[in-house]
Short mmCIF file of C-alpha atoms in Angstrom, two decimals:
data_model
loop_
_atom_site.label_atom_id
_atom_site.label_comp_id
_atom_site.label_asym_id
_atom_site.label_seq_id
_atom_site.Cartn_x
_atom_site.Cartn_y
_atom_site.Cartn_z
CA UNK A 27 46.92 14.41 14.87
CA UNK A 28 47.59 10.82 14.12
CA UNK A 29 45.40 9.71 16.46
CA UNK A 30 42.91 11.55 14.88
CA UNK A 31 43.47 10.16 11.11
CA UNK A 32 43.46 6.86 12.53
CA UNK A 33 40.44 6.96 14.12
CA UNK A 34 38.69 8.61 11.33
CA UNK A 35 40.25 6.04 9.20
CA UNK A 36 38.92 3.35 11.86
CA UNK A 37 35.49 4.66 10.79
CA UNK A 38 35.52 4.37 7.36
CA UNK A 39 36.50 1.08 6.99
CA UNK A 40 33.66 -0.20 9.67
CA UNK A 41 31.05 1.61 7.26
CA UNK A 42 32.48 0.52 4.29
CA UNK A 43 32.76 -3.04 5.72
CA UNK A 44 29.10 -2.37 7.16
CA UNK A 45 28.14 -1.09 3.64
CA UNK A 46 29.46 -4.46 1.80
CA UNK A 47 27.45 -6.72 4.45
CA UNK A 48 24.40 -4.91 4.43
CA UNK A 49 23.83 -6.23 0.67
CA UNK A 50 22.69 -9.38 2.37
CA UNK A 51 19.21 -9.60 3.44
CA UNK A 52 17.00 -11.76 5.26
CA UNK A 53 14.02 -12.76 3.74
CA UNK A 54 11.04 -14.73 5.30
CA UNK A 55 7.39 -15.24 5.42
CA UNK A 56 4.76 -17.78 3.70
CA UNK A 57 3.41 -18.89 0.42
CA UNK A 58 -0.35 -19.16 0.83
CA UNK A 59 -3.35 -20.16 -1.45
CA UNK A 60 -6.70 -17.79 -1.77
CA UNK A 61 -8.09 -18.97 1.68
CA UNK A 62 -4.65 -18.28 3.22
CA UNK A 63 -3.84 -21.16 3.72
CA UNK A 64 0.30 -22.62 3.20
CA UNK A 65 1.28 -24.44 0.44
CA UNK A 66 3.03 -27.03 1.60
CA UNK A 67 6.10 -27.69 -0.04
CA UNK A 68 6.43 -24.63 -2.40
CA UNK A 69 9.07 -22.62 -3.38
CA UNK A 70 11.06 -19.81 -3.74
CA UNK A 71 13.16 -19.18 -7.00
CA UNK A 72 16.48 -16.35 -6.57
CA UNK A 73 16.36 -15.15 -10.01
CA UNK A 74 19.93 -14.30 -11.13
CA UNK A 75 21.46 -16.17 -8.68
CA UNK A 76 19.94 -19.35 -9.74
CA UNK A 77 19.00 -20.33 -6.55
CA UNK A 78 16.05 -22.10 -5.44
CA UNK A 79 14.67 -22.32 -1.71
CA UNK A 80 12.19 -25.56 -0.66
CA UNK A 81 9.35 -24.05 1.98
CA UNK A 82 8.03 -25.99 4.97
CA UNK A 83 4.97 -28.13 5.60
CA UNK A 84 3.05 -24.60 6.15
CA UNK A 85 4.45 -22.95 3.13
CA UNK A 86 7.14 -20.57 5.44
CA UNK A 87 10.31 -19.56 4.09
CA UNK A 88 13.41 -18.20 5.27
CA UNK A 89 16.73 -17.78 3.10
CA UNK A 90 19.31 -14.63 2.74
CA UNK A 91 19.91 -13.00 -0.95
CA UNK A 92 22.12 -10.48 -1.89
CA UNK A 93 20.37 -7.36 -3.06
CA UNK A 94 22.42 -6.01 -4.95
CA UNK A 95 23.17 -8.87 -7.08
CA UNK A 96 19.38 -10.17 -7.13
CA UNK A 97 16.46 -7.94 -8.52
CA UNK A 98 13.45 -10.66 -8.45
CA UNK A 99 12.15 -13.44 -6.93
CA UNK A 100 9.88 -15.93 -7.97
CA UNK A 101 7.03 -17.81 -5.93
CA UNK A 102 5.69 -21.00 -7.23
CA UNK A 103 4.40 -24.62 -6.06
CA UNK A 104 3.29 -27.74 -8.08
CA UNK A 105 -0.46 -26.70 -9.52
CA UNK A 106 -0.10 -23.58 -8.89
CA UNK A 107 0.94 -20.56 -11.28
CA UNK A 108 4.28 -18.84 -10.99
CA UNK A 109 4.28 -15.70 -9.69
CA UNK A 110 7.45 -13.25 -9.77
CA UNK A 111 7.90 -10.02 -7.79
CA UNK A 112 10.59 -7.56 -8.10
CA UNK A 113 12.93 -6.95 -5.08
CA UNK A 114 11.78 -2.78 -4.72
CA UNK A 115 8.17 -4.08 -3.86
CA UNK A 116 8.78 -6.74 -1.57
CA UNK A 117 7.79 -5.20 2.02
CA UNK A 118 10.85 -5.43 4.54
CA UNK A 119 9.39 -7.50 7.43
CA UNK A 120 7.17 -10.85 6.48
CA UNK A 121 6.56 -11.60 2.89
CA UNK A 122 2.79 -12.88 2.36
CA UNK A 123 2.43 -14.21 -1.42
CA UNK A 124 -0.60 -15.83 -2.61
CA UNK A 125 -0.33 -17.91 -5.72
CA UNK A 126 -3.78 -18.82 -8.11
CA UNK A 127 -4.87 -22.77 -8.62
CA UNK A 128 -3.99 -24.05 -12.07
CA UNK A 129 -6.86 -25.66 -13.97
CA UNK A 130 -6.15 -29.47 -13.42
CA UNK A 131 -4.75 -31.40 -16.51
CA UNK A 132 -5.67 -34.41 -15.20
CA UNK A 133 -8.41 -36.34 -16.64
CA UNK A 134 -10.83 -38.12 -14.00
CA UNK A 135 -10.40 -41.52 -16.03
CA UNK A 136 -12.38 -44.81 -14.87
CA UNK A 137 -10.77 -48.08 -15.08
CA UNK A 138 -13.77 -50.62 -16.30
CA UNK A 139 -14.93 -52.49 -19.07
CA UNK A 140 -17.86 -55.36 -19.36
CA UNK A 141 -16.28 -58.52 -18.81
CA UNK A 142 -13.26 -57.14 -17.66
CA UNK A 143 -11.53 -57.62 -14.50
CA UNK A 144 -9.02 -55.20 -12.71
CA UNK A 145 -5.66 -56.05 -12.24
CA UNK A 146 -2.57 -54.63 -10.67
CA UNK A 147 0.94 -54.71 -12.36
CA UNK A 148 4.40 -53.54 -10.95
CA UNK A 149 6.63 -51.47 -13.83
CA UNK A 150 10.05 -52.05 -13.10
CA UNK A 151 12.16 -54.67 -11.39
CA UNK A 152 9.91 -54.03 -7.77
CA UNK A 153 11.75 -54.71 -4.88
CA UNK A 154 15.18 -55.89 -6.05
CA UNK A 155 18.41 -56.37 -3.48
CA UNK A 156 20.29 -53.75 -2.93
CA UNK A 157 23.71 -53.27 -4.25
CA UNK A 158 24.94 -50.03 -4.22
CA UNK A 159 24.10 -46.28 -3.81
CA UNK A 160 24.38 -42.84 -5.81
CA UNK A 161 25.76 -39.78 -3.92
CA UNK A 162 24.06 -36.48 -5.21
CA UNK A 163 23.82 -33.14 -4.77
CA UNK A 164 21.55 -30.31 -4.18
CA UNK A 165 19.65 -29.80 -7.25
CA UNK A 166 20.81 -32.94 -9.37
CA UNK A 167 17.80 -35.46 -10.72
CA UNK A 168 17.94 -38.82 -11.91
CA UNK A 169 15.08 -39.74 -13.90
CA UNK A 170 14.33 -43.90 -14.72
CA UNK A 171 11.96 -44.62 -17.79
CA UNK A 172 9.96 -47.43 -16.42
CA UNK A 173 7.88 -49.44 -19.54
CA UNK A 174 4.28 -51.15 -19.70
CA UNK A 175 2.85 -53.00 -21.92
CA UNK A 176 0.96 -50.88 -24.70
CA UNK A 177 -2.06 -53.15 -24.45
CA UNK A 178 -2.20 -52.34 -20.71
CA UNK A 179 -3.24 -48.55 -20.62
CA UNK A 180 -4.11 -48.69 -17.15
CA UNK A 181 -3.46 -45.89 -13.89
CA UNK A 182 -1.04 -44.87 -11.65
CA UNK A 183 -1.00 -46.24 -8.13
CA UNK A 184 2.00 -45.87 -6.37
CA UNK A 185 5.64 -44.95 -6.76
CA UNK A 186 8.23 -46.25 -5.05
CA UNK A 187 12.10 -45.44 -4.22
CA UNK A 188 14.70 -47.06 -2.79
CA UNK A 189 17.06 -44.64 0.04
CA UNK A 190 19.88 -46.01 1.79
CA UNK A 191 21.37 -46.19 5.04
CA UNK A 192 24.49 -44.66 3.65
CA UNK A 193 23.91 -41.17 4.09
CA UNK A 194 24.68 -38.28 6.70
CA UNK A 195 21.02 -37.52 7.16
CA UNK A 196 18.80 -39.79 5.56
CA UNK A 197 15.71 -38.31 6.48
CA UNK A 198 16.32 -35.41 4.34
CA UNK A 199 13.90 -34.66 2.22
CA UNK A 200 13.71 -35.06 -1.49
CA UNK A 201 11.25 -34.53 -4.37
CA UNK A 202 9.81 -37.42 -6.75
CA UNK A 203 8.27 -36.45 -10.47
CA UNK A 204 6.46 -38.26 -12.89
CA UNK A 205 7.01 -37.22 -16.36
CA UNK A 206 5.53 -38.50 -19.82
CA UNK A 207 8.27 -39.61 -22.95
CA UNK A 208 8.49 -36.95 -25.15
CA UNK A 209 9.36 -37.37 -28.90
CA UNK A 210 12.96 -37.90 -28.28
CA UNK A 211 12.51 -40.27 -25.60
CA UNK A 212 13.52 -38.22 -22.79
CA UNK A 213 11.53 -36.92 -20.09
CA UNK A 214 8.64 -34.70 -21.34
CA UNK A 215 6.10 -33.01 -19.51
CA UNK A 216 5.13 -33.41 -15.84
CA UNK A 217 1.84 -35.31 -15.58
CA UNK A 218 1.68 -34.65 -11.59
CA UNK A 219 -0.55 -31.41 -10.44
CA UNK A 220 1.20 -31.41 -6.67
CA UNK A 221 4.82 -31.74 -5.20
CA UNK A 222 5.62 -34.99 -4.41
CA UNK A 223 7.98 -34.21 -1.39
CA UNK A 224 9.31 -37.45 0.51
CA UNK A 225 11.91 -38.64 3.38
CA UNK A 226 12.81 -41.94 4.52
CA UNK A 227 13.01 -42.81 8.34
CA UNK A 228 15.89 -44.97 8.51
CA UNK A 229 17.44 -45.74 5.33
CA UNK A 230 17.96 -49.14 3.64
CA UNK A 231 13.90 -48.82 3.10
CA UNK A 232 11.71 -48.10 0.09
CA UNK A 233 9.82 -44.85 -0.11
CA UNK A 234 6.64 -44.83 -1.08
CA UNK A 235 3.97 -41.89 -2.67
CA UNK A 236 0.28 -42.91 -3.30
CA UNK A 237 -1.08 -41.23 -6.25
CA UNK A 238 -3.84 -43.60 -7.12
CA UNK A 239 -6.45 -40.15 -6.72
CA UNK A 240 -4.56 -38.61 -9.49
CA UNK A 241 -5.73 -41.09 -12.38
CA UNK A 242 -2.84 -40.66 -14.23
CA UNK A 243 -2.57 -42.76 -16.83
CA UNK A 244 0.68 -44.63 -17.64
CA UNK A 245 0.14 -44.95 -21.62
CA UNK A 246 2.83 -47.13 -22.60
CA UNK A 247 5.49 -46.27 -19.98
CA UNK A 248 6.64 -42.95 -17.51
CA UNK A 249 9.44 -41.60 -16.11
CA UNK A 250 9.97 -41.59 -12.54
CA UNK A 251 12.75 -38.81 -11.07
CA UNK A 252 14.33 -38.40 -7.61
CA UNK A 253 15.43 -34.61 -7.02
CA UNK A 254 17.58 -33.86 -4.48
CA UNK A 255 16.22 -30.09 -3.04
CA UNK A 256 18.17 -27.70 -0.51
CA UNK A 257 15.65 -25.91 1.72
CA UNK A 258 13.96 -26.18 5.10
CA UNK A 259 15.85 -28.51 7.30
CA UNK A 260 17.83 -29.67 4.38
CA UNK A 261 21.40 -29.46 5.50
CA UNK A 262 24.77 -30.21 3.23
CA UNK A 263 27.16 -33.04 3.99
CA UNK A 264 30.95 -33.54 2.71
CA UNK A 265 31.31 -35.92 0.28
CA UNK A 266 34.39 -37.80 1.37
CA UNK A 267 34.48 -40.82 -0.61
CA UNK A 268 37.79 -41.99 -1.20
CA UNK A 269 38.81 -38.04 -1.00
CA UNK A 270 36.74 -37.85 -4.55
CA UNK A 271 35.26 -34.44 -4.60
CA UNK A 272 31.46 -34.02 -6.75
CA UNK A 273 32.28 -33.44 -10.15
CA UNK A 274 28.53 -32.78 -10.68
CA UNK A 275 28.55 -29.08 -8.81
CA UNK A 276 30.20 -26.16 -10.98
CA UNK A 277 29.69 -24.08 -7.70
CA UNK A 278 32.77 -24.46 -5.54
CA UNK A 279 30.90 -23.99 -2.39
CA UNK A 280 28.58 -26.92 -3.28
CA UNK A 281 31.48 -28.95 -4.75
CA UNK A 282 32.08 -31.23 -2.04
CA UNK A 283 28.75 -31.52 -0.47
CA UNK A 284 25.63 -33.37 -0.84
CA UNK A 285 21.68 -34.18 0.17
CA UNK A 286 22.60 -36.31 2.83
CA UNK A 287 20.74 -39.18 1.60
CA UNK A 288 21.57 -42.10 -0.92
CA UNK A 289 19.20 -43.40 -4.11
CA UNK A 290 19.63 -47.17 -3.90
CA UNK A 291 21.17 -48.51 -7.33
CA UNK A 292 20.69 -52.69 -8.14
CA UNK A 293 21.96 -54.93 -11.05
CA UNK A 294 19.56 -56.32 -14.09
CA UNK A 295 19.95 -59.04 -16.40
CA UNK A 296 19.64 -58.54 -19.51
CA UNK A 297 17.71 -55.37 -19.76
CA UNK A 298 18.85 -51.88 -20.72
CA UNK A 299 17.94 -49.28 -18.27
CA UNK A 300 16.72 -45.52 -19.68
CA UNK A 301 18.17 -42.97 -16.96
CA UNK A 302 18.32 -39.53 -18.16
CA UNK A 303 20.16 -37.15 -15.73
CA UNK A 304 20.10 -33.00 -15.10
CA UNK A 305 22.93 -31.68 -13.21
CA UNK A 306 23.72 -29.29 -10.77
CA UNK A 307 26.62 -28.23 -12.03
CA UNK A 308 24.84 -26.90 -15.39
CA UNK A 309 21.79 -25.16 -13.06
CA UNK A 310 24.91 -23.49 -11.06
CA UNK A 311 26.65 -22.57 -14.13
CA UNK A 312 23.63 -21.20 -16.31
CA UNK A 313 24.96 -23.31 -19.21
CA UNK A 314 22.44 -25.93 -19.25
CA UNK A 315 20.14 -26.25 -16.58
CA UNK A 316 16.27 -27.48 -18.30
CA UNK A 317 18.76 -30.33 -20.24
CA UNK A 318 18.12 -33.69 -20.02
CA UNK A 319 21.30 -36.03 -20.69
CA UNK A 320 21.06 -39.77 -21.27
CA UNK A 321 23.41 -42.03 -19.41
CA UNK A 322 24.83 -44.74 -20.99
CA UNK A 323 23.85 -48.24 -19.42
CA UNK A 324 26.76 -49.15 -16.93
CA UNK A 325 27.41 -52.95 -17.58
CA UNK A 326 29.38 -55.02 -15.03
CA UNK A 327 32.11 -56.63 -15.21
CA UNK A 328 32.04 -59.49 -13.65
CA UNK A 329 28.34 -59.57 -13.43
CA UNK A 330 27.83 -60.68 -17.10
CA UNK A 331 24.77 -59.36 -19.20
CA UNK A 332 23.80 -57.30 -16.12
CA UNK A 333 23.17 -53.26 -16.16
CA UNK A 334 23.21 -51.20 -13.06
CA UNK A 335 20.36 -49.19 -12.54
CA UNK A 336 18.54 -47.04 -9.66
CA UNK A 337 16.43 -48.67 -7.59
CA UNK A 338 12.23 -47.29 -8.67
CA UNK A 339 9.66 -48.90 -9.72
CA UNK A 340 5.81 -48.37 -9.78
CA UNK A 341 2.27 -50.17 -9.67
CA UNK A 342 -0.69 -49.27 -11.61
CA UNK A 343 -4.30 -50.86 -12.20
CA UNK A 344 -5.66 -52.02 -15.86
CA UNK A 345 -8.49 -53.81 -17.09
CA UNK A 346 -7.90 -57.56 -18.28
CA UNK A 347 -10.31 -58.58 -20.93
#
């Protein structure tokens, strides 16, 4: 008889345990354009839980959810629109989704005037030394508002990072944005129409994305952003400086851990740096998580009249008259 109860009792607690882990699902397949093709370096959005999933080269995916906690998902890449599906209709073996072109917001612009001659011009400090790093994690972005002369209204031609050797895995990949000033003076809109997804090959080594076939114009000054993504081949690494855990991260499980690689920060004399920041730890915790917050300039001590700063700059062409 007791046998019996404990064996039935045996039972329910492998289905209920088997009931609790069958909320989480596996969910995989690709995010394709109207000729089927991948879009490279899309992504998938969790709805509730906040969390968002970086696709491959060939726009695959693969990432587990919890269904009962999640009801949508969202499918989306740069210059394309955003599509979201609800969980009932998503088919249970390979997910195909096929997103529609925006219409391009960028103007073709030509650089040219009589009797003028085109030059290039570096905003930013270029290639300074290196002097120290910033550890980040998943889903932070620092963004750098780099100036040009307002008589210069010239293009974009290339962007440029700086990644350390410091990291766990610095070839992990991370995303760069360009964004116009907006009225407050904080990043505004994002002028780029495709996802600007980069790596580094052996750290202590500027980065580099050509964007001189966008024409984007740099009208007095842009901001350039690093983003640190979690996605395909993306893994976590402990943060063990000093034993400091990342204050940044309201999730615990993401507390101590992050991209793997380092943004380069350098010193500047006597200039100010703009960096406006958005955290993970306000995308994690819902409170915040489309904010912007300024950083105050960090001056050094002992390196007098001198701001530290991350390490970006750009290039661009204009017409000298």
């Amino acid at each position: 008889m007791h046998s019996s109860i404990r064996s039935i009792f045996f039972l329910l607690l492998v289905f209920c345990s088997g009931s609790a882990h069958a909320q989480m699902r596996a969910f995989f397949g690709r995010i394709v354009n109207k000729d089927n093709k991948g879009i490279i370096n899309s992504f998938v959005k969790v709805e509730k839980a906040n969390q968002t999933f970086l696709c491959d080269a060939k726009g695959e995916f693969y990432f587990k959810a919890d269904i009962a906690a999640d009801d949508s998902f969202s499918f989306y890449g740069q210059g394309y629109d955003k599509t979201t599906i609800e969980l009932d209709v998503l088919p249970e073996d390979s997910i195909i989704v096929e997103l529609q072109k925006k219409s391009n917001r960028l103007q073709e612009a030509v650089i040219g005037a009589h009797g003028g001659r085109k030059r290039e011009a570096v905003a930013g400090a270029g290639r300074t030394s290196h002097d120290a790093g910033c550890y980040l994690t998943f889903k932070d972005e620092t963004a750098l508002f780099l100036p040009v002369d307002s008589l210069r209204n010239g293009l974009l031609n290339e962007v440029n990072v700086f990644v350390t050797k410091n990291g766990e895995a610095v070839t992990n990949k991370f995303i760069v944005h360009i964004y116009e000033r907006d009225s407050t003076g904080a990043p505004g809109e994002e002028v780029t129409d495709s996802t600007l997804v980069l790596s580094a090959r052996k750290g202590n080594e500027w980065v580099s994305a050509d964007l001189s076939n966008k024409k984007i114009q740099v009208k007095g000054g842009l901001f350039v952003s690093v983003e640190w993504v979690v996605g395909y081949k993306n893994d976590g690494y402990p943060w063990l400086i000093n034993g400091a855990s990342n204050y940044y991260s309201g999730n615990d499980s993401l507390r101590t851990f992050y991209n793997g690689q380092v943004l380069g920060l350098t010193w500047l004399h006597d200039v100010k740096p703009v960096v406006y920041r958005r955290y993970a730890r306000t995308t994690f915790e819902n409170s915040a998580p489309d904010k912007w917050f300024l950083t105050p300039p960090l001056v050094g001590g002992c390196k007098r009249n001198e701001c530290i700063t991350p390490m970006m700059y750009f290039t661009y062409t204009y017409v000298e008259h």
